[in-house]
CSV table of C-alpha atoms in Angstrom, one decimal:
chain,number,residue,atom,x,y,z
A,30,MET,CA,-8.2,-20.7,38.9
A,31,ASP,CA,-8.0,-22.4,42.3
A,32,ILE,CA,-6.3,-25.8,41.6
A,33,ILE,CA,-5.6,-28.7,44.0
A,34,VAL,CA,-2.8,-31.2,43.0
A,35,ILE,CA,-2.9,-34.5,44.8
A,36,GLY,CA,0.6,-36.0,44.7
A,37,ALA,CA,3.9,-34.2,44.8
A,38,GLY,CA,5.8,-36.7,42.6
A,39,GLU,CA,7.2,-35.8,39.2
A,40,VAL,CA,3.8,-35.3,37.5
A,41,GLY,CA,2.5,-33.2,40.4
A,42,TYR,CA,5.7,-31.2,40.6
A,43,HIS,CA,5.7,-30.4,36.9
A,44,LEU,CA,2.0,-29.4,36.9
A,45,ALA,CA,2.4,-27.3,40.0
A,46,LYS,CA,5.4,-25.5,38.5
A,47,GLU,CA,3.6,-24.8,35.2
A,48,LEU,CA,0.3,-23.8,36.7
A,49,SER,CA,1.8,-21.5,39.4
A,50,SER,CA,3.8,-19.8,36.7
A,51,ARG,CA,0.5,-19.0,35.0
A,52,ASP,CA,-0.6,-17.2,38.2
A,53,HIS,CA,-3.1,-19.9,39.2
A,54,ASN,CA,-3.6,-20.5,43.0
A,55,VAL,CA,-2.2,-24.0,43.5
A,56,VAL,CA,-2.4,-26.2,46.6
A,57,VAL,CA,-0.2,-29.4,46.5
A,58,VAL,CA,-1.3,-32.3,48.8
A,59,ASP,CA,1.0,-35.2,49.6
A,60,ILE,CA,1.8,-37.5,52.6
A,61,SER,CA,5.6,-36.8,52.2
A,62,HIS,CA,7.0,-33.9,54.2
A,63,GLU,CA,10.2,-34.1,52.2
A,64,ARG,CA,8.5,-33.8,48.8
A,65,LEU,CA,6.4,-30.9,50.1
A,66,GLU,CA,9.4,-29.1,51.5
A,67,ARG,CA,11.2,-29.3,48.1
A,68,ILE,CA,8.1,-27.9,46.3
A,69,GLY,CA,7.5,-25.2,48.9
A,70,GLU,CA,11.1,-24.0,48.6
A,71,GLN,CA,11.1,-24.0,44.8
A,72,LEU,CA,7.6,-23.0,43.8
A,73,ASP,CA,5.0,-20.3,44.6
A,74,VAL,CA,2.4,-22.8,45.9
A,75,THR,CA,0.6,-23.7,49.1
A,76,THR,CA,1.5,-27.2,50.5
A,77,LEU,CA,-0.6,-29.4,52.7
A,78,CYS,CA,0.6,-32.6,54.3
A,79,GLY,CA,-2.0,-35.4,54.3
A,80,ASN,CA,-3.8,-38.1,52.5
A,81,GLY,CA,-5.7,-36.6,49.5
A,82,ALA,CA,-8.3,-39.3,49.8
A,83,HIS,CA,-9.3,-38.1,53.3
A,84,LEU,CA,-12.3,-35.8,53.6
A,85,ASP,CA,-10.7,-33.5,56.2
A,86,VAL,CA,-7.6,-33.0,54.1
A,87,LEU,CA,-9.7,-32.0,51.1
A,88,GLN,CA,-11.7,-29.6,53.3
A,89,ARG,CA,-8.5,-28.0,54.6
A,90,ALA,CA,-7.4,-27.6,50.9
A,91,GLU,CA,-10.8,-25.9,50.3
A,92,ALA,CA,-11.9,-28.4,47.7
A,93,GLU,CA,-15.5,-27.0,47.9
A,94,THR,CA,-14.4,-23.9,46.0
A,95,CYS,CA,-11.7,-25.3,43.7
A,96,ASP,CA,-12.0,-25.1,40.0
A,97,LEU,CA,-9.9,-28.1,39.2
A,98,LEU,CA,-8.7,-31.2,41.1
A,99,LEU,CA,-5.7,-33.0,39.6
A,100,ALA,CA,-5.3,-36.4,41.3
A,101,VAL,CA,-1.9,-37.5,40.0
A,102,SER,CA,-0.4,-39.6,42.8
A,103,ASN,CA,1.0,-43.0,42.0
A,104,LYS,CA,-1.9,-44.7,43.9
A,105,ASP,CA,-5.1,-45.2,41.9
A,106,ASN,CA,-7.3,-45.7,44.9
A,107,VAL,CA,-6.2,-42.3,46.4
A,108,ASN,CA,-6.8,-40.5,43.0
A,109,LEU,CA,-10.2,-42.0,42.5
A,110,VAL,CA,-11.5,-41.4,46.0
A,111,ALA,CA,-10.1,-37.9,46.0
A,112,SER,CA,-12.0,-37.1,42.8
A,113,ARG,CA,-15.3,-38.4,44.2
A,114,LEU,CA,-14.9,-36.6,47.5
A,115,ALA,CA,-13.8,-33.3,46.0
A,116,LYS,CA,-16.7,-33.4,43.5
A,117,GLY,CA,-19.0,-34.1,46.3
A,118,LEU,CA,-17.7,-31.1,48.2
A,119,GLY,CA,-18.2,-28.8,45.2
A,120,ALA,CA,-15.1,-29.0,43.0
A,121,ARG,CA,-15.9,-28.1,39.4
A,122,ARG,CA,-13.7,-30.6,37.5
A,123,SER,CA,-11.4,-33.4,38.2
A,124,VAL,CA,-8.6,-35.2,36.4
A,125,VAL,CA,-7.4,-38.6,37.5
A,126,ARG,CA,-4.2,-40.4,36.6
A,127,SER,CA,-4.4,-44.2,36.6
A,128,THR,CA,-1.7,-46.8,36.3
A,129,ASP,CA,-4.3,-49.6,35.6
A,130,VAL,CA,-4.7,-49.8,31.8
A,131,ASP,CA,-7.4,-52.5,31.9
A,132,ALA,CA,-9.4,-50.4,34.3
A,133,VAL,CA,-9.1,-47.3,32.2
A,134,VAL,CA,-10.2,-49.2,29.1
A,135,SER,CA,-12.9,-51.5,30.4
A,136,ARG,CA,-14.4,-49.7,33.4
A,137,ARG,CA,-14.2,-46.0,32.3
A,138,GLY,CA,-18.0,-45.6,32.2
A,139,LEU,CA,-18.2,-46.9,35.8
A,140,TYR,CA,-15.4,-44.6,36.8
A,141,SER,CA,-17.3,-41.7,35.3
A,142,SER,CA,-20.5,-42.4,37.3
A,143,LEU,CA,-19.0,-43.6,40.6
A,144,PHE,CA,-16.0,-41.2,40.9
A,145,ASP,CA,-17.2,-38.3,38.7
A,146,VAL,CA,-14.0,-38.1,36.7
A,147,ASP,CA,-13.8,-35.6,33.9
A,148,LEU,CA,-10.5,-36.8,32.4
A,149,LEU,CA,-9.0,-40.2,33.1
A,150,LEU,CA,-5.4,-40.7,32.0
A,151,SER,CA,-3.5,-43.8,31.5
A,152,THR,CA,0.2,-43.0,31.5
A,153,GLN,CA,1.0,-46.3,29.7
A,154,LEU,CA,-1.4,-45.6,26.9
A,155,LEU,CA,-0.2,-42.1,26.5
A,156,THR,CA,3.5,-43.2,26.4
A,157,THR,CA,2.8,-46.1,24.0
A,158,SER,CA,1.2,-43.7,21.6
A,159,ARG,CA,4.1,-41.2,21.9
A,160,ILE,CA,6.8,-43.8,21.3
A,161,VAL,CA,4.9,-45.2,18.2
A,162,GLN,CA,4.7,-41.6,16.9
A,163,ARG,CA,8.5,-41.3,17.3
A,164,VAL,CA,9.1,-44.5,15.5
A,165,ARG,CA,6.8,-43.4,12.7
A,166,ARG,CA,8.0,-39.8,12.7
A,167,HIS,CA,8.5,-39.7,9.0
A,168,HIS,CA,5.1,-41.4,8.3
A,169,ASN,CA,1.5,-40.4,9.0
A,170,GLN,CA,0.9,-38.9,12.4
A,171,ILE,CA,-1.1,-40.6,15.1
A,172,ILE,CA,-3.2,-37.9,16.7
A,173,GLU,CA,-4.9,-40.0,19.3
A,174,GLU,CA,-6.0,-43.5,20.3
A,175,TYR,CA,-9.0,-43.8,22.5
A,176,LEU,CA,-11.5,-46.3,23.8
A,177,GLY,CA,-8.5,-48.4,24.8
A,178,GLY,CA,-6.9,-48.1,21.5
A,179,LYS,CA,-9.9,-49.6,19.7
A,180,VAL,CA,-10.4,-46.4,17.7
A,181,GLN,CA,-7.6,-44.3,16.3
A,182,ILE,CA,-7.6,-40.8,14.9
A,183,ARG,CA,-4.7,-40.2,12.4
A,184,ARG,CA,-3.6,-37.4,10.1
A,185,VAL,CA,-2.6,-38.8,6.8
A,186,SER,CA,-0.9,-37.0,3.8
A,187,VAL,CA,-2.0,-37.3,0.2
A,188,THR,CA,1.2,-37.8,-1.8
A,189,GLU,CA,2.0,-37.9,-5.5
A,190,GLY,CA,0.9,-41.2,-7.0
A,191,SER,CA,-1.6,-41.8,-4.2
A,192,ARG,CA,-4.7,-43.7,-5.3
A,193,ALA,CA,-6.8,-41.1,-3.4
A,194,ALA,CA,-5.5,-38.1,-5.4
A,195,GLY,CA,-8.2,-36.7,-7.7
A,196,ARG,CA,-11.0,-38.9,-6.4
A,197,MET,CA,-14.1,-37.9,-4.5
A,198,VAL,CA,-14.5,-39.1,-0.9
A,199,ALA,CA,-17.4,-41.3,-1.9
A,200,ASP,CA,-15.2,-43.1,-4.4
A,201,LEU,CA,-12.3,-43.8,-2.1
A,202,GLY,CA,-13.4,-47.4,-1.3
A,203,LEU,CA,-12.8,-47.0,2.4
A,204,PRO,CA,-13.1,-50.2,4.5
A,205,ALA,CA,-15.9,-50.5,7.0
A,206,GLN,CA,-15.5,-48.7,10.3
A,207,THR,CA,-13.6,-45.8,8.8
A,208,LEU,CA,-14.4,-42.1,8.4
A,209,VAL,CA,-12.9,-39.1,6.8
A,210,VAL,CA,-13.3,-36.7,9.7
A,211,ALA,CA,-11.8,-33.5,8.3
A,212,LEU,CA,-9.6,-32.1,5.5
A,213,PHE,CA,-6.9,-29.6,6.0
A,214,ARG,CA,-6.0,-27.7,2.8
A,215,ASP,CA,-3.8,-24.6,3.2
A,216,ASP,CA,-5.3,-22.8,6.2
A,217,GLU,CA,-8.8,-24.2,5.8
A,218,VAL,CA,-10.4,-26.9,8.0
A,219,LEU,CA,-13.2,-28.6,6.1
A,220,VAL,CA,-15.6,-31.4,7.0
A,221,PRO,CA,-15.7,-33.1,3.6
A,222,TRP,CA,-18.9,-34.4,1.8
A,223,GLY,CA,-19.0,-37.4,-0.5
A,224,ASP,CA,-18.4,-35.2,-3.5
A,225,THR,CA,-15.4,-33.5,-2.1
A,226,VAL,CA,-12.4,-34.1,-4.3
A,227,ILE,CA,-9.1,-35.1,-2.6
A,228,GLU,CA,-6.0,-33.2,-3.9
A,229,VAL,CA,-2.3,-33.9,-3.6
A,230,GLY,CA,-1.0,-32.1,-0.6
A,231,ASP,CA,-4.2,-32.4,1.4
A,232,GLN,CA,-4.0,-33.5,5.0
A,233,LEU,CA,-6.9,-35.8,6.0
A,234,LEU,CA,-8.0,-36.5,9.6
A,235,MET,CA,-9.1,-40.1,9.6
A,236,ALA,CA,-10.9,-42.1,12.2
A,237,ALA,CA,-11.0,-45.9,12.1
A,238,ALA,CA,-11.0,-49.0,14.2
A,239,SER,CA,-7.2,-49.4,14.8
A,240,GLY,CA,-6.9,-52.6,12.9
A,241,ARG,CA,-8.3,-50.9,9.8
A,242,MET,CA,-5.9,-48.0,9.8
A,243,PRO,CA,-3.1,-49.7,7.8
A,244,GLN,CA,-5.6,-50.4,5.0
A,245,VAL,CA,-6.7,-46.8,5.0
A,246,GLU,CA,-3.1,-45.5,4.8
A,247,LYS,CA,-2.4,-47.6,1.7
A,248,LEU,CA,-4.9,-45.4,-0.1
A,249,PHE,CA,-2.9,-42.2,0.5
A,250,SER,CA,0.7,-43.2,0.0
A,251,GLN,CA,2.6,-44.8,-2.9
A,252,ALA,CA,4.1,-47.7,-1.0
A,253,ASP,CA,3.3,-49.9,2.0
A,254,GLU,CA,4.9,-48.7,5.2
A,255,ASP,CA,7.9,-50.7,6.3
A,256,LEU,CA,9.3,-49.8,9.6
A,257,GLY,CA,12.3,-52.0,9.1
A,258,THR,CA,14.0,-53.8,12.0
A,259,ILE,CA,13.3,-52.5,15.5
A,260,ILE,CA,15.3,-53.7,18.5
A,261,VAL,CA,13.5,-53.3,21.8
A,262,ALA,CA,15.5,-53.5,25.1
A,263,GLY,CA,13.2,-54.7,27.8
A,264,GLY,CA,10.2,-56.9,28.0
A,265,GLY,CA,8.0,-55.1,30.6
A,266,ARG,CA,4.4,-54.0,30.1
A,267,MET,CA,5.3,-50.8,28.3
A,268,ALA,CA,7.6,-52.5,25.9
A,269,VAL,CA,5.0,-55.2,25.1
A,270,ALA,CA,2.3,-52.5,24.5
A,271,VAL,CA,4.6,-50.7,22.0
A,272,CYS,CA,5.5,-54.0,20.3
A,273,GLN,CA,1.9,-54.9,19.9
A,274,ALA,CA,1.1,-51.5,18.5
A,275,LEU,CA,3.9,-51.8,16.0
A,276,THR,CA,2.7,-55.2,14.7
A,277,ASN,CA,0.0,-53.3,12.8
A,278,TYR,CA,2.7,-52.4,10.3
A,279,THR,CA,5.4,-54.2,8.3
A,280,VAL,CA,8.1,-54.6,10.9
A,281,ARG,CA,10.8,-57.0,12.1
A,282,LEU,CA,10.9,-56.9,15.9
A,283,LYS,CA,13.7,-58.1,18.2
A,284,VAL,CA,13.2,-58.0,22.0
A,285,ILE,CA,16.1,-58.3,24.4
A,286,GLU,CA,15.1,-59.5,27.9
A,287,ARG,CA,17.4,-60.5,30.7
A,288,ASP,CA,15.0,-62.9,32.6
A,289,LYS,CA,14.7,-66.4,31.1
A,290,SER,CA,11.1,-67.0,32.3
A,291,ARG,CA,10.0,-63.7,31.0
A,292,CYS,CA,11.5,-64.5,27.7
A,293,ARG,CA,9.3,-67.6,27.5
A,294,GLU,CA,6.2,-65.4,28.3
A,295,LEU,CA,7.2,-62.9,25.7
A,296,ALA,CA,7.6,-65.6,23.0
A,297,LYS,CA,3.9,-66.4,23.6
A,298,ILE,CA,2.7,-62.8,23.9
A,299,LEU,CA,4.7,-61.6,20.9
A,300,PRO,CA,4.8,-64.5,18.4
A,301,GLN,CA,5.9,-62.1,15.6
A,302,ALA,CA,9.0,-61.0,17.5
A,303,ILE,CA,12.4,-62.6,17.9
A,304,VAL,CA,13.0,-62.8,21.7
A,305,LEU,CA,16.6,-62.7,22.8
A,306,LEU,CA,17.9,-63.6,26.3
A,307,GLY,CA,20.6,-61.2,27.4
A,308,GLN,CA,21.5,-57.8,28.6
A,309,ALA,CA,20.9,-54.7,26.4
A,310,THR,CA,24.1,-53.3,27.7
A,311,GLU,CA,26.2,-56.1,26.3
A,312,THR,CA,28.3,-54.9,23.4
A,313,ALA,CA,28.7,-58.4,21.9
A,314,LEU,CA,24.9,-59.0,21.8
A,315,LEU,CA,24.2,-55.7,20.1
A,316,GLU,CA,26.9,-56.3,17.6
A,317,GLU,CA,25.7,-59.8,16.9
A,318,GLU,CA,22.1,-58.4,16.3
A,319,HIS,CA,23.6,-55.7,14.0
A,320,VAL,CA,22.1,-52.8,15.9
A,321,GLU,CA,23.8,-50.5,13.4
A,322,LYS,CA,21.4,-51.7,10.7
A,323,ALA,CA,18.3,-51.4,12.8
A,324,SER,CA,15.9,-48.6,11.9
A,325,GLN,CA,15.2,-48.0,15.6
A,326,PHE,CA,16.6,-48.9,19.0
A,327,LEU,CA,14.1,-48.6,21.9
A,328,ALA,CA,15.6,-48.7,25.4
A,329,MET,CA,12.5,-49.6,27.5
A,330,THR,CA,13.7,-51.6,30.5
A,331,GLY,CA,12.3,-50.7,33.9
A,332,ASP,CA,15.6,-49.1,34.9
A,333,ASP,CA,16.6,-45.6,33.8
A,334,GLU,CA,20.3,-46.1,34.1
A,335,THR,CA,20.2,-49.3,32.0
A,336,ASN,CA,18.2,-47.5,29.4
A,337,VAL,CA,20.6,-44.6,29.2
A,338,VAL,CA,23.7,-46.9,29.0
A,339,ALA,CA,22.1,-49.1,26.4
A,340,SER,CA,21.1,-46.1,24.3
A,341,LEU,CA,24.7,-44.7,24.5
A,342,LEU,CA,26.1,-48.0,23.5
A,343,ALA,CA,23.7,-48.5,20.6
A,344,ARG,CA,24.6,-45.0,19.4
A,345,ASP,CA,28.3,-45.7,19.6
A,346,LEU,CA,27.8,-48.9,17.6
A,347,GLY,CA,26.1,-46.9,14.8
A,348,ALA,CA,22.4,-47.0,15.6
A,349,GLU,CA,20.6,-43.8,14.5
A,350,GLY,CA,16.9,-43.9,15.6
A,351,ILE,CA,17.1,-44.2,19.4
A,352,VAL,CA,14.3,-43.8,21.9
A,353,THR,CA,15.2,-43.8,25.6
A,354,LEU,CA,12.5,-44.3,28.2
A,355,VAL,CA,13.3,-42.4,31.5
A,356,HIS,CA,11.3,-41.5,34.5
A,357,ARG,CA,13.5,-39.4,36.8
A,358,PRO,CA,14.1,-35.7,36.1
A,359,ASP,CA,17.8,-36.1,36.8
A,360,MET,CA,18.0,-38.8,34.1
A,361,LEU,CA,16.2,-36.5,31.7
A,362,ALA,CA,18.8,-33.8,32.3
A,363,LEU,CA,21.6,-36.4,31.9
A,364,CYS,CA,20.2,-37.6,28.5
A,365,GLU,CA,20.1,-34.0,27.3
A,366,ARG,CA,23.8,-33.5,28.3
A,367,MET,CA,24.7,-36.7,26.6
A,368,GLY,CA,23.0,-35.8,23.4
A,369,LEU,CA,20.2,-38.4,23.6
A,370,ASP,CA,17.4,-36.4,22.0
A,371,GLY,CA,14.9,-39.2,21.7
A,372,THR,CA,14.0,-39.4,25.4
A,373,VAL,CA,10.4,-40.2,26.5
A,374,SER,CA,9.2,-39.5,30.1
A,375,PRO,CA,5.8,-41.1,30.9
A,376,ARG,CA,5.1,-38.6,33.7
A,377,LEU,CA,5.9,-35.6,31.7
A,378,ILE,CA,3.7,-36.8,28.9
A,379,ALA,CA,0.8,-37.2,31.4
A,380,ALA,CA,1.5,-33.6,32.6
A,381,GLU,CA,1.5,-32.3,29.1
A,382,ARG,CA,-1.8,-34.0,28.4
A,383,ILE,CA,-3.4,-32.4,31.4
A,384,LEU,CA,-2.1,-28.9,30.5
A,385,GLU,CA,-3.5,-29.4,27.0
A,386,TYR,CA,-6.9,-30.2,28.5
A,387,ILE,CA,-6.8,-27.0,30.6
A,388,ASP,CA,-5.7,-24.9,27.6
A,389,SER,CA,-8.6,-26.2,25.6
A,390,ASP,CA,-11.0,-24.7,28.2
A,391,PHE,CA,-11.8,-28.3,29.4
A,392,VAL,CA,-13.5,-29.2,26.1
A,393,SER,CA,-10.8,-31.2,24.3
A,394,ASN,CA,-10.8,-34.2,26.5
A,395,ILE,CA,-9.4,-36.4,23.7
A,396,ALA,CA,-7.2,-34.2,21.5
A,397,SER,CA,-6.6,-30.7,20.0
A,398,VAL,CA,-5.6,-31.0,16.4
A,399,ALA,CA,-4.1,-28.8,13.6
A,400,GLY,CA,-2.5,-26.4,16.1
A,401,GLY,CA,-5.7,-25.8,18.0
A,402,ARG,CA,-7.8,-25.2,14.8
A,403,ALA,CA,-10.1,-28.2,15.7
A,404,GLN,CA,-11.0,-30.2,18.8
A,405,VAL,CA,-12.0,-33.8,19.4
A,406,PHE,CA,-14.0,-34.4,22.6
A,407,GLU,CA,-16.5,-36.9,24.0
A,408,ARG,CA,-19.8,-36.7,25.8
A,409,VAL,CA,-22.2,-39.1,27.5
A,410,VAL,CA,-25.7,-38.7,26.2
A,411,CYS,CA,-28.3,-38.2,28.9
A,412,LYS,CA,-32.0,-39.1,28.7
A,413,ASP,CA,-33.1,-35.5,28.2
A,414,SER,CA,-30.5,-34.7,25.6
A,415,PRO,CA,-31.8,-33.2,22.4
A,416,ILE,CA,-29.7,-35.7,20.4
A,417,ALA,CA,-31.1,-38.8,22.2
A,418,GLY,CA,-33.1,-40.9,19.8
A,419,CYS,CA,-31.9,-39.0,16.8
A,420,THR,CA,-30.1,-40.5,13.8
A,421,LEU,CA,-26.9,-38.9,12.8
A,422,ALA,CA,-28.6,-37.4,9.8
A,423,GLU,CA,-31.1,-35.7,12.1
A,424,LEU,CA,-28.5,-34.1,14.4
A,425,ASP,CA,-28.6,-30.3,14.5
A,426,LEU,CA,-24.8,-29.9,14.5
A,427,PRO,CA,-23.2,-26.8,12.8
A,428,PRO,CA,-21.2,-27.2,9.6
A,429,GLY,CA,-17.7,-28.1,10.7
A,430,ALA,CA,-18.8,-30.6,13.4
A,431,LEU,CA,-19.7,-34.3,13.3
A,432,VAL,CA,-19.8,-37.5,15.2
A,433,VAL,CA,-16.7,-39.6,15.0
A,434,SER,CA,-17.5,-42.7,17.0
A,435,VAL,CA,-20.1,-44.2,19.4
A,436,GLN,CA,-19.7,-46.6,22.3
A,437,ARG,CA,-22.7,-48.5,23.6
A,438,GLY,CA,-21.8,-50.9,26.3
A,439,ASP,CA,-19.0,-53.0,25.0
A,440,GLU,CA,-19.8,-52.2,21.4
A,441,ILE,CA,-17.8,-49.5,19.6
A,442,TRP,CA,-18.3,-48.4,16.0
A,443,VAL,CA,-17.7,-45.5,13.6
A,444,PRO,CA,-21.3,-44.5,12.7
A,445,HIS,CA,-23.1,-43.4,9.6
A,446,GLY,CA,-26.2,-41.4,8.8
A,447,ASN,CA,-28.8,-44.0,9.7
A,448,ASP,CA,-27.3,-44.9,13.1
A,449,THR,CA,-29.3,-43.7,16.2
A,450,ILE,CA,-27.9,-42.0,19.3
A,451,GLU,CA,-29.3,-43.4,22.5
A,452,PRO,CA,-29.2,-42.3,26.1
A,453,GLY,CA,-26.1,-43.6,27.8
A,454,ASP,CA,-24.0,-43.7,24.6
A,455,LEU,CA,-20.5,-42.4,24.8
A,456,VAL,CA,-20.2,-40.2,21.7
A,457,VAL,CA,-16.9,-38.7,20.3
A,458,PHE,CA,-17.3,-35.5,18.4
A,459,PHE,CA,-15.1,-33.4,16.1
A,460,ALA,CA,-15.5,-29.6,15.8
A,461,ALA,CA,-13.6,-26.9,14.0
A,462,SER,CA,-12.6,-24.3,16.6
A,463,GLN,CA,-14.8,-21.6,15.0
A,464,VAL,CA,-17.9,-23.7,15.6
A,465,LEU,CA,-16.9,-25.4,18.8
A,466,GLU,CA,-19.0,-23.2,21.1
A,467,GLU,CA,-22.1,-23.8,18.9
A,468,ALA,CA,-21.4,-27.5,18.7
A,469,VAL,CA,-21.2,-27.8,22.5
A,470,ALA,CA,-24.4,-25.8,22.9
A,471,ALA,CA,-26.2,-28.2,20.6
A,472,LEU,CA,-25.2,-31.0,23.0
A,473,GLN,CA,-27.1,-29.7,26.0
A,474,SER,CA,-28.0,-32.4,28.6
A,475,THR,CA,-24.9,-34.3,27.8
A,476,ARG,CA,-22.0,-34.5,30.2
A,477,PRO,CA,-18.3,-34.9,29.7
A,478,ALA,CA,-17.1,-38.5,29.8
A,479,ALA,CA,-14.2,-39.8,31.9
A,480,SER,CA,-12.0,-39.7,28.9
A,481,GLU,CA,-9.0,-42.0,28.8
A,482,SER,CA,-5.9,-40.9,27.1
A,483,ARG,CA,-3.6,-43.4,25.9
């Protein structure tokens, strides 16, 4: 493929390195001569110095014939304008990285139409989801959150003693706005019916409004999930987002923040948490808060060095579950040398998500599940779509495919058989890989949405 990467930062570098190693033709565009010189020396790519939001620069990069534009600079306006201009010139697909979570969540439909974005990424949402997964690594796995976290897809395990074991799906007593999307049993991927019997050892793919998911999980495990005491170092946006996500579960949160005024703000934003004024690198403070007894220590300040030092100190004091937020590649390498294996890099997570999208042949713009055996993707329903005006019961989808959720304006719900699909709806679909092509064909006159990944 011919691929243009806008932005030669950490995300752009990682993508260019991976894609060029796969023998794609990659052009990297950036305003920094220094960054481009580094990439040009280390990678087999073409470099172009200029603003990716300028028409003449995109023309010099031959956007009119490119298969994919990856706009991943740290400037949202550059990324969005680059997408619109490149698509206007003839680029087949575009992926945009955004730092504005609110815009990704609330104005994604507008972005889709105005800027012609195929995949819209929020680094913060993606990273929040990854950290929560790490914290809950011994529990049920979050596959993806989408629509701004309002709907969640999760894989849950049916354990011995579960209330769901031996019962039919219709008899599970699921709360409103929840759906059993698929059942994984041995090597099979099944879309269950109401009379499908759940067995111990089954893996179920569930979709639900995020606030309903803890209720759903209680059906499948013997005990309520208690995440224990979690100490979070830092009170920035990313840390707050993680804390808010964790409050869906039984958890005791302690947040360490060095700024007094920010502590007052955090006390209002996170009423469930204990907010502590201090430095996460202070031995006395960590000892006083018994970091050695905490189930997790999350180093999430805005400074990589502080996060690494705090993590090392917490480990030396006896903490076991440690997550370290880092941004710079050199700090990632340092963490590896120091034995900190719980590192999380927002930019690398974004790059991984983009590569997953490419590997799914541009269909899985939400998630690939069960090792690629199934895909979750979304489409905007056009006026002439064969599914417009149909109820779910009337949809001509192949066995192994179904509708997971619908967004109409500001309203989002998990639909059932009598719900009608209307033009303009943003519809999320699930399809087993063996019927994916047939499912996509049944959705003619729909278009990919500007999916957001959290």
